[in-house]
XYZ file of C-alpha atoms in Angstrom:
694
model
C -58.779 25.115 16.015
C -62.484 25.814 15.595
C -64.595 22.851 14.480
C -61.542 20.635 15.070
C -60.041 21.620 11.736
C -56.706 23.201 10.846
C -55.971 24.153 7.245
C -57.497 21.220 5.343
C -56.741 18.726 8.132
C -59.463 17.373 10.418
C -58.198 17.022 13.982
C -58.905 13.621 15.573
C -56.995 13.770 18.858
C -53.994 15.313 20.576
C -50.965 13.019 20.583
C -48.538 15.104 22.571
C -47.423 18.574 23.556
C -43.868 19.897 23.760
C -42.214 23.168 24.511
C -42.587 24.479 20.992
C -45.437 22.585 19.348
C -48.447 20.334 19.727
C -48.866 17.136 17.738
C -52.283 15.865 16.640
C -53.564 12.795 14.911
C -55.517 14.180 11.963
C -57.308 13.099 8.805
C -56.216 14.415 5.415
C -59.362 14.482 3.241
C -57.352 15.208 0.095
C -55.520 11.891 0.211
C -57.843 10.074 2.616
C -55.238 9.055 5.162
C -54.315 9.542 8.811
C -51.421 11.919 9.461
C -49.516 13.464 12.349
C -50.032 17.237 12.333
C -47.481 19.331 14.241
C -48.464 22.955 14.934
C -46.240 25.640 16.412
C -47.745 27.183 19.526
C -49.401 30.506 18.849
C -47.655 32.360 21.690
C -44.269 31.428 20.196
C -44.928 32.510 16.623
C -43.477 35.973 17.266
C -40.302 34.597 18.830
C -37.676 34.555 16.031
C -35.639 31.826 17.766
C -38.549 29.410 17.991
C -39.760 30.274 14.509
C -36.287 29.644 13.090
C -36.153 26.357 14.975
C -39.474 25.228 13.545
C -38.574 26.275 9.987
C -35.240 24.493 10.328
C -37.019 21.292 11.414
C -39.269 21.187 8.383
C -36.512 21.939 5.904
C -34.169 19.334 7.353
C -36.802 16.601 7.383
C -37.617 17.375 3.754
C -33.985 16.706 2.822
C -33.878 13.313 4.539
C -35.309 10.386 2.603
C -34.635 7.118 4.412
C -36.681 4.026 5.210
C -36.192 4.608 8.960
C -36.891 8.355 9.098
C -40.499 9.487 9.482
C -41.484 10.997 6.094
C -42.968 14.473 5.817
C -46.042 15.038 3.634
C -46.771 18.751 3.829
C -45.412 22.041 5.189
C -47.231 25.327 5.495
C -48.638 28.233 7.432
C -52.286 28.783 8.286
C -53.999 31.334 10.505
C -50.608 32.745 11.576
C -49.421 29.329 12.759
C -46.737 27.244 11.113
C -47.234 23.507 10.731
C -45.974 20.395 9.040
C -47.560 17.046 8.395
C -45.862 13.701 8.828
C -46.800 10.106 8.433
C -48.883 8.934 11.386
C -47.025 6.240 13.314
C -49.603 3.883 14.760
C -47.186 1.725 16.770
C -46.346 4.191 19.540
C -42.883 5.159 20.804
C -39.847 3.303 22.106
C -40.323 5.075 25.449
C -43.659 3.287 25.865
C -42.121 -0.088 25.001
C -39.238 0.396 27.424
C -41.708 1.262 30.167
C -43.584 -1.980 29.504
C -40.290 -3.940 29.676
C -41.473 -6.012 26.728
C -38.373 -5.946 24.483
C -36.433 -9.114 23.664
C -32.806 -9.131 22.519
C -34.080 -9.971 19.071
C -36.263 -6.850 18.976
C -33.564 -4.656 20.495
C -31.040 -5.742 17.887
C -33.524 -5.070 15.091
C -34.324 -1.569 16.437
C -30.668 -0.707 16.998
C -29.529 -1.756 13.522
C -32.378 0.139 11.829
C -31.941 3.381 13.784
C -28.149 3.229 13.406
C -28.463 3.006 9.615
C -30.793 6.024 9.578
C -28.358 8.052 11.688
C -25.458 7.182 9.393
C -27.555 8.313 6.417
C -28.370 11.651 8.098
C -24.742 12.179 9.136
C -23.607 11.578 5.559
C -25.996 14.379 4.551
C -24.397 16.679 7.125
C -27.301 16.479 9.573
C -26.983 15.778 13.309
C -30.133 15.004 15.274
C -28.941 16.298 18.694
C -32.044 15.114 20.567
C -32.187 11.367 20.000
C -34.222 9.703 22.757
C -36.813 6.906 23.131
C -39.659 9.395 22.727
C -38.321 10.321 19.271
C -38.186 6.722 18.044
C -41.613 5.730 16.739
C -43.069 2.539 15.267
C -45.406 1.822 12.383
C -48.088 -0.857 12.337
C -45.485 -3.437 11.244
C -43.253 -2.664 14.268
C -40.576 -0.965 12.168
C -38.699 1.764 14.060
C -38.361 5.319 12.699
C -36.513 8.427 13.881
C -38.679 11.524 14.268
C -38.262 15.155 15.359
C -35.230 16.595 13.665
C -36.353 19.987 14.996
C -33.089 20.734 16.798
C -30.894 19.102 14.199
C -27.948 21.159 13.038
C -26.462 21.357 9.568
C -22.784 20.861 10.321
C -21.708 23.410 7.744
C -23.765 26.132 9.488
C -21.801 27.822 12.289
C -24.684 29.812 13.823
C -26.526 28.720 16.970
C -30.200 28.970 17.765
C -29.800 30.058 21.372
C -27.217 32.057 23.254
C -25.708 28.902 24.758
C -26.200 26.659 21.779
C -27.090 23.776 24.146
C -30.217 22.036 22.922
C -31.376 18.524 23.745
C -32.556 16.200 26.498
C -29.969 15.948 29.340
C -30.572 12.247 30.044
C -29.392 11.288 26.543
C -26.959 14.126 25.865
C -23.291 13.526 25.065
C -20.683 15.201 27.310
C -19.504 17.502 24.514
C -23.066 18.571 23.706
C -23.832 19.237 27.379
C -20.769 21.480 27.586
C -21.815 23.476 24.513
C -18.928 22.236 22.391
C -19.017 21.528 18.661
C -20.615 18.148 18.014
C -20.589 15.689 15.127
C -22.295 12.393 14.357
C -20.553 10.648 17.247
C -22.712 12.680 19.630
C -25.806 10.981 18.182
C -24.054 7.598 18.459
C -23.488 8.346 22.160
C -27.203 9.089 22.583
C -28.028 5.818 20.826
C -25.731 4.081 23.324
C -27.710 5.580 26.201
C -30.911 4.319 24.566
C -29.445 0.805 24.212
C -28.440 0.872 27.879
C -32.022 1.768 28.785
C -33.536 -0.896 26.512
C -31.348 -3.572 28.101
C -31.731 -2.504 31.742
C -34.971 -0.545 31.970
C -33.170 2.563 33.273
C -30.788 5.234 31.986
C -27.094 4.956 32.957
C -27.201 8.178 34.978
C -29.799 9.759 37.257
C -29.900 13.306 38.623
C -32.483 15.759 39.920
C -31.401 18.716 37.761
C -30.293 19.131 34.136
C -26.944 20.499 35.331
C -26.448 17.501 37.584
C -27.243 15.144 34.709
C -24.786 16.910 32.406
C -22.110 16.648 35.088
C -22.617 12.889 35.446
C -22.333 12.365 31.672
C -19.086 14.317 31.663
C -17.443 12.827 34.789
C -19.040 9.617 36.118
C -17.835 6.228 34.823
C -20.246 4.115 32.788
C -22.144 1.746 35.122
C -21.567 -1.971 34.636
C -24.798 -3.089 33.015
C -24.158 -6.722 33.993
C -24.704 -5.737 37.617
C -28.136 -4.400 36.676
C -29.058 -7.229 34.295
C -26.735 -10.224 34.856
C -28.596 -12.261 32.208
C -27.029 -10.283 29.365
C -24.126 -11.647 27.276
C -20.769 -10.778 28.846
C -19.523 -8.738 25.892
C -22.353 -6.190 26.077
C -20.699 -4.215 28.892
C -17.546 -3.553 26.858
C -19.613 -2.364 23.886
C -21.543 0.077 26.076
C -18.393 1.403 27.733
C -16.911 2.157 24.316
C -19.988 3.824 22.840
C -20.413 5.912 26.035
C -16.778 7.005 26.220
C -16.331 10.611 27.344
C -13.908 11.301 24.505
C -15.622 11.097 21.067
C -12.380 9.763 19.542
C -12.691 6.652 21.719
C -16.218 5.826 20.554
C -17.457 3.929 17.506
C -17.110 5.994 14.348
C -20.618 5.240 13.078
C -23.956 3.947 14.223
C -23.651 0.847 12.078
C -20.249 -0.027 13.580
C -21.793 0.266 17.044
C -24.845 -1.823 16.140
C -22.772 -4.588 14.586
C -20.457 -4.674 17.623
C -23.473 -5.199 19.876
C -24.952 -7.903 17.648
C -21.611 -9.748 17.638
C -21.868 -10.148 21.422
C -25.127 -12.054 21.187
C -25.173 -15.861 21.321
C -25.313 -18.005 18.224
C -28.696 -17.569 16.492
C -29.097 -21.316 16.277
C -29.100 -21.730 20.051
C -32.683 -22.573 21.087
C -32.822 -20.037 23.930
C -35.878 -17.740 23.979
C -34.158 -14.340 23.893
C -31.523 -14.856 21.231
C -31.129 -12.867 18.056
C -32.740 -14.629 15.129
C -33.064 -13.485 11.528
C -36.073 -11.235 11.097
C -38.343 -11.315 8.060
C -38.107 -7.807 6.542
C -41.443 -6.001 6.707
C -42.602 -4.227 3.626
C -41.313 -0.701 4.149
C -42.700 1.128 1.146
C -45.535 3.461 2.146
C -46.188 5.960 -0.744
C -47.352 9.465 -0.181
C -49.702 10.082 -3.047
C -49.061 13.806 -3.234
C -45.334 13.390 -3.690
C -45.137 10.238 -5.804
C -43.946 10.250 -9.405
C -45.208 6.715 -9.934
C -47.859 4.851 -7.908
C -47.271 2.407 -5.102
C -46.493 -1.088 -6.263
C -47.463 -3.107 -3.212
C -49.710 -5.941 -4.326
C -52.015 -7.719 -1.859
C -50.685 -11.131 -0.881
C -52.770 -13.934 -2.358
C -54.980 -15.785 0.094
C -55.049 -19.560 0.241
C -58.607 -20.742 -0.453
C -60.258 -24.110 0.150
C -60.521 -26.287 -2.961
C -64.307 -25.967 -3.075
C -64.129 -22.195 -3.399
C -61.390 -22.430 -6.009
C -63.639 -24.632 -8.163
C -66.596 -22.346 -7.584
C -64.480 -19.371 -8.583
C -63.467 -21.076 -11.818
C -67.128 -21.630 -12.689
C -67.881 -17.955 -12.097
C -64.898 -16.937 -14.246
C -66.122 -19.099 -17.113
C -69.589 -17.517 -16.920
C -68.147 -14.000 -16.774
C -65.848 -14.763 -19.685
C -68.842 -15.768 -21.795
C -70.586 -12.523 -20.895
C -67.411 -10.567 -21.672
C -67.115 -11.995 -25.163
C -70.662 -10.888 -25.807
C -69.742 -7.287 -25.144
C -66.912 -4.975 -26.141
C -64.715 -2.718 -24.056
C -63.987 -2.897 -20.334
C -66.579 -3.797 -17.724
C -66.146 -1.309 -14.906
C -67.595 -0.256 -11.601
C -65.351 2.797 -11.471
C -67.033 6.112 -10.824
C -66.017 9.456 -12.254
C -64.822 12.359 -10.182
C -66.363 15.516 -8.853
C -64.992 18.927 -9.817
C -63.497 19.367 -6.360
C -59.710 19.548 -6.115
C -59.869 16.607 -3.750
C -59.492 13.178 -5.400
C -62.371 10.759 -5.138
C -62.392 7.113 -4.177
C -63.030 4.787 -7.084
C -63.376 1.069 -7.610
C -60.883 -0.254 -10.129
C -62.104 -2.866 -12.558
C -60.041 -6.059 -12.629
C -57.406 -6.499 -15.288
C -58.052 -8.745 -18.222
C -55.597 -10.775 -20.223
C -57.859 -10.708 -23.258
C -56.758 -8.364 -26.062
C -59.268 -5.563 -26.415
C -61.305 -5.156 -29.612
C -60.602 -2.028 -31.650
C -64.072 -0.573 -31.162
C -66.744 -0.728 -28.503
C -70.411 -0.165 -27.988
C -71.872 1.432 -24.899
C -72.840 4.808 -23.602
C -72.601 7.333 -26.406
C -70.795 10.611 -26.014
C -72.641 13.896 -25.805
C -73.913 15.208 -29.119
C -72.129 18.517 -28.551
C -68.758 16.825 -28.882
C -67.095 16.532 -32.306
C -66.971 13.075 -33.810
C -63.575 11.376 -33.607
C -61.590 11.732 -36.808
C -59.145 8.944 -37.734
C -55.509 9.933 -37.236
C -53.316 8.724 -40.074
C -50.125 6.828 -39.190
C -47.036 8.992 -39.457
C -48.660 12.270 -38.429
C -46.338 14.013 -35.995
C -43.680 11.432 -36.782
C -45.486 8.641 -34.893
C -47.055 5.400 -36.144
C -48.383 3.790 -32.944
C -49.122 4.640 -29.329
C -47.868 2.585 -26.405
C -49.732 3.462 -23.229
C -50.811 2.206 -19.833
C -54.401 1.435 -18.856
C -55.617 -0.424 -15.815
C -51.953 -0.699 -14.746
C -50.848 -2.657 -17.819
C -49.271 -1.754 -21.167
C -51.185 -1.666 -24.448
C -50.232 -0.874 -28.033
C -52.622 0.702 -30.533
C -52.759 2.560 -33.829
C -52.837 6.348 -33.854
C -56.613 6.328 -34.281
C -57.216 3.898 -31.380
C -57.669 0.791 -33.530
C -55.945 -2.598 -33.244
C -55.437 -2.479 -29.494
C -53.113 -5.180 -28.194
C -52.191 -5.942 -24.596
C -48.468 -6.409 -23.928
C -48.365 -7.050 -20.165
C -50.717 -8.692 -17.707
C -49.446 -7.991 -14.200
C -51.939 -5.360 -12.980
C -49.047 -3.482 -11.334
C -48.410 0.265 -11.880
C -45.667 1.141 -14.353
C -43.303 4.101 -14.712
C -40.928 5.533 -17.327
C -42.504 3.804 -20.323
C -40.222 4.388 -23.356
C -39.173 2.939 -26.696
C -35.633 1.644 -26.920
C -33.570 2.757 -29.937
C -34.909 0.973 -33.004
C -38.521 1.364 -31.806
C -39.169 -2.355 -31.537
C -38.776 -2.922 -27.794
C -40.460 -1.053 -24.964
C -38.715 -0.476 -21.660
C -40.550 0.292 -18.426
C -40.261 0.210 -14.666
C -42.530 -1.924 -12.497
C -42.131 -2.067 -8.739
C -38.404 -2.171 -8.049
C -37.437 -3.737 -11.370
C -36.922 -2.703 -15.005
C -38.256 -4.748 -17.921
C -38.227 -4.705 -21.695
C -40.764 -6.294 -24.003
C -40.687 -6.913 -27.747
C -43.799 -5.190 -29.106
C -43.572 -6.927 -32.487
C -43.891 -10.523 -31.301
C -47.219 -12.332 -31.268
C -47.021 -13.372 -27.631
C -44.775 -10.795 -25.957
C -43.003 -11.887 -22.779
C -41.393 -9.153 -20.651
C -37.703 -9.687 -19.882
C -36.286 -8.491 -16.577
C -33.226 -6.245 -16.938
C -32.400 -5.292 -13.355
C -33.898 -4.949 -9.879
C -32.889 -2.613 -7.068
C -33.400 -2.756 -3.322
C -34.135 0.303 -1.241
C -37.270 2.342 -0.764
C -36.974 4.831 -3.618
C -36.442 3.593 -7.167
C -38.365 6.060 -9.315
C -36.716 6.500 -12.694
C -34.821 4.650 -15.423
C -34.272 6.560 -18.670
C -32.164 5.457 -21.645
C -30.358 8.123 -23.688
C -31.493 8.609 -27.331
C -28.419 6.777 -28.651
C -28.944 3.891 -26.212
C -25.463 4.263 -24.686
C -26.316 5.800 -21.289
C -28.935 5.388 -18.604
C -30.084 7.932 -16.000
C -31.313 6.161 -12.861
C -33.292 7.962 -10.158
C -32.732 5.925 -7.016
C -32.754 6.825 -3.320
C -33.476 10.428 -4.380
C -30.169 10.754 -6.266
C -29.394 10.658 -9.983
C -26.803 8.186 -11.252
C -25.735 8.312 -14.917
C -23.698 5.410 -16.249
C -23.301 3.308 -19.412
C -26.344 1.241 -20.370
C -24.806 -2.197 -19.904
C -27.482 -4.749 -19.043
C -24.979 -7.292 -17.764
C -23.382 -4.806 -15.384
C -26.755 -3.435 -14.254
C -28.016 -6.927 -13.480
C -25.205 -7.311 -10.940
C -26.075 -4.143 -9.034
C -28.961 -4.152 -6.580
C -28.606 -0.830 -4.759
C -27.581 2.790 -5.214
C -24.305 2.003 -3.456
C -23.485 -0.803 -5.888
C -24.488 1.336 -8.872
C -22.207 4.204 -7.917
C -19.326 1.749 -7.586
C -19.706 0.332 -11.088
C -17.079 1.188 -13.666
C -17.426 4.314 -15.813
C -20.081 6.020 -13.687
C -20.425 9.465 -15.239
C -22.548 11.297 -12.698
C -23.687 10.755 -9.109
C -25.887 13.797 -8.541
C -26.960 14.344 -4.930
C -27.409 18.131 -4.830
C -31.199 17.746 -4.656
C -33.734 14.975 -3.964
C -34.229 13.688 -7.529
C -37.545 12.009 -8.410
C -37.050 11.394 -12.154
C -35.209 12.508 -15.299
C -35.610 12.901 -19.068
C -32.945 13.213 -21.774
C -32.590 15.926 -24.379
C -32.692 14.950 -28.052
C -28.912 15.264 -28.356
C -28.303 13.216 -25.209
C -26.198 15.972 -23.636
C -28.728 17.366 -21.174
C -31.085 16.023 -18.516
C -34.285 17.534 -17.163
C -34.819 16.318 -13.611
C -37.784 16.810 -11.330
C -36.735 17.158 -7.716
C -38.343 17.571 -4.329
C -37.762 20.751 -2.335
C -39.429 23.398 -0.191
C -41.634 25.697 -2.289
C -42.777 28.615 -0.178
C -43.836 26.890 3.009
C -44.735 23.529 1.444
C -42.967 20.473 0.183
C -43.136 20.604 -3.604
C -41.449 19.772 -6.903
C -39.356 21.753 -9.377
C -37.896 20.947 -12.802
C -34.171 21.585 -13.295
C -32.328 21.318 -16.637
C -28.715 20.151 -16.434
C -25.939 20.233 -19.026
C -24.123 16.913 -18.557
C -20.626 16.456 -19.940
C -20.624 12.782 -20.979
C -17.027 13.023 -22.230
C -15.314 14.392 -19.137
C -18.105 13.103 -16.859
C -17.355 13.145 -13.147
C -14.470 15.605 -13.553
C -16.963 18.441 -13.975
C -20.196 19.198 -12.147
C -23.248 19.535 -14.390
C -24.193 23.089 -15.293
C -27.695 24.254 -14.331
C -29.274 25.702 -17.481
C -32.774 26.451 -16.210
C -35.182 25.843 -13.365
C -38.942 26.269 -13.255
C -41.683 26.950 -12.282
C -41.583 29.294 -9.302
C -38.620 31.468 -10.233
C -39.842 31.896 -13.808
C -43.595 31.986 -13.296
C -46.194 30.624 -10.902
C -48.800 28.254 -12.407
C -52.364 28.522 -11.191
C -52.722 26.706 -7.870
C -48.966 26.027 -7.547
C -48.677 28.000 -4.316
C -51.300 25.754 -2.721
C -50.190 22.457 -4.292
C -46.635 22.922 -5.632
C -46.621 19.578 -7.434
C -45.758 18.469 -10.973
C -47.660 15.204 -11.491
C -46.342 14.767 -15.063
C -44.018 16.559 -17.463
C -42.549 16.020 -20.928
C -39.650 17.530 -22.852
C -39.467 17.916 -26.603
C -35.734 17.392 -26.203
C -34.926 20.973 -27.175
C -36.473 24.042 -25.589
C -40.125 23.269 -24.807
C -41.781 21.519 -21.881
C -45.311 20.356 -21.194
C -46.433 19.872 -17.599
C -49.633 19.953 -15.627
C -50.515 21.257 -12.202
C -52.281 19.335 -9.447
C -56.003 19.899 -9.182
C -57.981 16.647 -8.966
C -57.917 12.843 -9.092
C -54.386 12.367 -7.835
C -52.637 14.351 -10.565
C -54.913 15.940 -13.183
C -54.711 19.714 -13.581
C -54.173 22.700 -15.846
C -51.847 22.105 -18.821
C -48.858 24.420 -19.282
C -46.319 24.986 -22.050
C -42.919 26.317 -20.992
C -40.381 27.796 -23.419
C -36.750 27.736 -22.274
C -35.307 30.315 -24.726
C -37.728 32.987 -23.530
C -38.044 31.636 -19.959
C -41.816 32.005 -20.203
C -44.709 29.693 -19.470
C -48.424 29.826 -20.152
C -51.547 27.776 -19.582
C -52.793 26.232 -22.843
C -55.755 23.914 -21.917
C -56.441 22.915 -25.566
C -59.893 21.314 -25.087
C -62.168 24.370 -25.117
C -60.028 25.973 -22.438
C -61.322 23.515 -19.847
C -59.431 21.532 -17.208
C -58.047 18.863 -16.568
C -55.008 17.118 -18.169
C -52.317 14.586 -17.407
C -49.462 12.743 -19.121
C -49.084 15.219 -21.987
C -46.196 14.381 -24.320
C -44.769 15.690 -27.581
C -44.858 13.784 -30.852
C -41.439 12.681 -32.160
C -41.186 15.717 -34.480
C -42.642 18.103 -31.899
C -45.624 19.216 -34.007
C -48.354 17.324 -32.091
C -49.124 16.621 -28.455
C -50.816 13.579 -26.921
C -52.555 13.786 -23.552
C -55.238 12.370 -21.268
C -58.180 14.650 -20.501
C -60.973 14.670 -17.911
C -63.593 17.375 -18.428
C -64.076 19.012 -15.055
C -67.264 20.639 -16.342
C -68.994 17.238 -16.443
C -68.379 16.555 -12.779
C -69.316 12.971 -11.896
C -69.968 12.124 -15.564
C -66.427 12.925 -16.639
C -64.386 10.097 -18.171
C -60.777 9.879 -19.269
C -60.268 10.642 -22.980
C -57.220 10.725 -25.231
C -56.374 13.561 -27.612
C -53.667 13.855 -30.279
C -53.689 17.368 -31.661
C -51.476 19.755 -33.665
C -49.761 22.120 -31.286
C -49.904 25.064 -33.711
C -53.725 25.037 -33.640
C -54.107 25.408 -29.886
C -54.241 29.198 -30.042
C -56.601 29.142 -33.030
C -59.519 28.040 -30.818
C -59.909 24.904 -32.912
C -62.324 22.175 -31.797
C -60.517 18.876 -31.350
C -61.925 15.360 -31.369
C -60.749 12.608 -28.997
C -59.198 9.349 -30.121
C -61.833 6.614 -30.122
C -61.038 3.949 -27.534
C -63.301 1.302 -25.930
C -65.773 2.550 -23.351
C -64.236 2.568 -19.863
C -60.828 1.796 -21.284
C -59.509 3.767 -18.294
C -61.621 2.529 -15.368
C -59.557 4.261 -12.671
C -59.893 8.038 -12.958
C -56.832 8.480 -10.724
C -54.482 6.315 -12.755
C -51.275 7.947 -13.997
C -51.493 7.172 -17.734
C -48.125 6.848 -19.462
C -47.485 7.355 -23.195
C -44.673 6.400 -25.567
C -45.024 7.220 -29.267
C -43.445 4.799 -31.729
C -41.577 6.216 -34.717
C -41.556 4.556 -38.153
C -38.979 1.825 -38.745
C -35.800 3.223 -40.253
């Protein structure tokens, strides 16, 4: 802990200390954010029971992806101490709020419903918390409740125990069966949630004792106190709900957390009654908080517009007119964005505002270094492509293969994901926020058309099969494959509704899926999924053989998985991330490691038939690359490049080069685009190559 630093994390203050670990508020300089850093105590590192408990906690949290479960950012070991990093919860704990006696029925109902849904999600995954208590329910800055500390959670399929007695938990909130060391299921957590509700409503726990054994005895034998005698102002039906949820026999309790929460809410008075403590509809807070290191597409939260006085609106219009006149006198983007340093830590940049004006095909400005080769025009049709669709400044553009005739297709200034041409190569499909759109690239004034929108925190992928008949949707960290029917998709708004549509072929939940790509024959899928790599949370690519004829009758066959088992890319042990990858649809993959600017790194080529991978770095062997993709015929590759050798002077360039000349030490020229066409050096640039019309 010297110099208040652990691993790369800068310690700010101690948040709490438990029997097995200490929690700190820390700063992560790599992603410039506050985090909660939990470190196993040094004197326990040699104890196999405690070490197993800590390792179990990190692995279980990594498997749970829910809007009301505290997300984990990093896992590792440093200086012979194990640690993991979670989102920092700035709103304190439920224990603190109960102590202040500041909770209304409205707030209690909101907390109960949210935590109950998270428990049901974990139970469906086979995970039991086993230590649910007010101290393990934390709040963010928007007062949303989250469950934390799954350190003593138990995978129900695993029969082994961590201690000789197998009894782990906090006696005040422990179910009778857990206190007696019996086998427990999700109803034990529901019991604990009932104890927490009792405490929120009354300010005290239902049972009090001076010893853990005495407390366990009361839970097992004593009747549930009548809460109306403690707080007579509560609705009459609350006591019956609490007696059921706190029943000694699990079979007499509510079957799920949601059933319990809804039963409690039904006891509350009509929301329209103008009493001060009644349940009223709550405006949902924005829940999406992206962790840059683990995100396949950027956060889509857009600042809410501010209402301005009329005078300032008029003044702003005058300024816009003046700036527009200046803009037309120049070419290319105006930008205040700064380039990066060669450090593996991303830099902070200022993003230039989006413009709705189509960009000119050429630009004047700062010239490139004389040592670089002059750009050579790329003829249409080379590599089987005629035009490039790409993202820049968080919008979609279309240009010729040599960078000429640039045309802007969208004007939302919102990050995109899964940019792709639909069959026929006339319409582009892409994801934006929680919706999917298509836009006709051949019209003069293209207007994006919304296809479908999905609720939930994680909607990260939407890929159409080459024949246009199927779609692979990555949602809530699962992969759902079903027919591409826009009318049916428009009626579904969640993963649950998608999996209940007709003719669903695959609902793949074996791993936490972050995205997918189809093979050329439409019979295979390459998914990228989140898992533990070494001692850190990382990403792996898995290739699946999907039977689209027999579909759900057969599980997909795993054909390959890399990197890690096959080879270890440079820096993968430190940052086991795959910021971008591309498949030629047959046996070759391009992907880059994580090194700088939120996702640029070394470029690798992986060959499935030989199960071998190698670093290729085609631009003079230098780093760094992102977004590399194959041409339609697989003979060329297109990628974004930032020359790490130039440090702060590095800018984003595009290259389209023949793949068979990479090993010949050829000198390649970049595609000419307007100066500062990519003002944000951390932007995830997407590519989609258009094939000639058939």
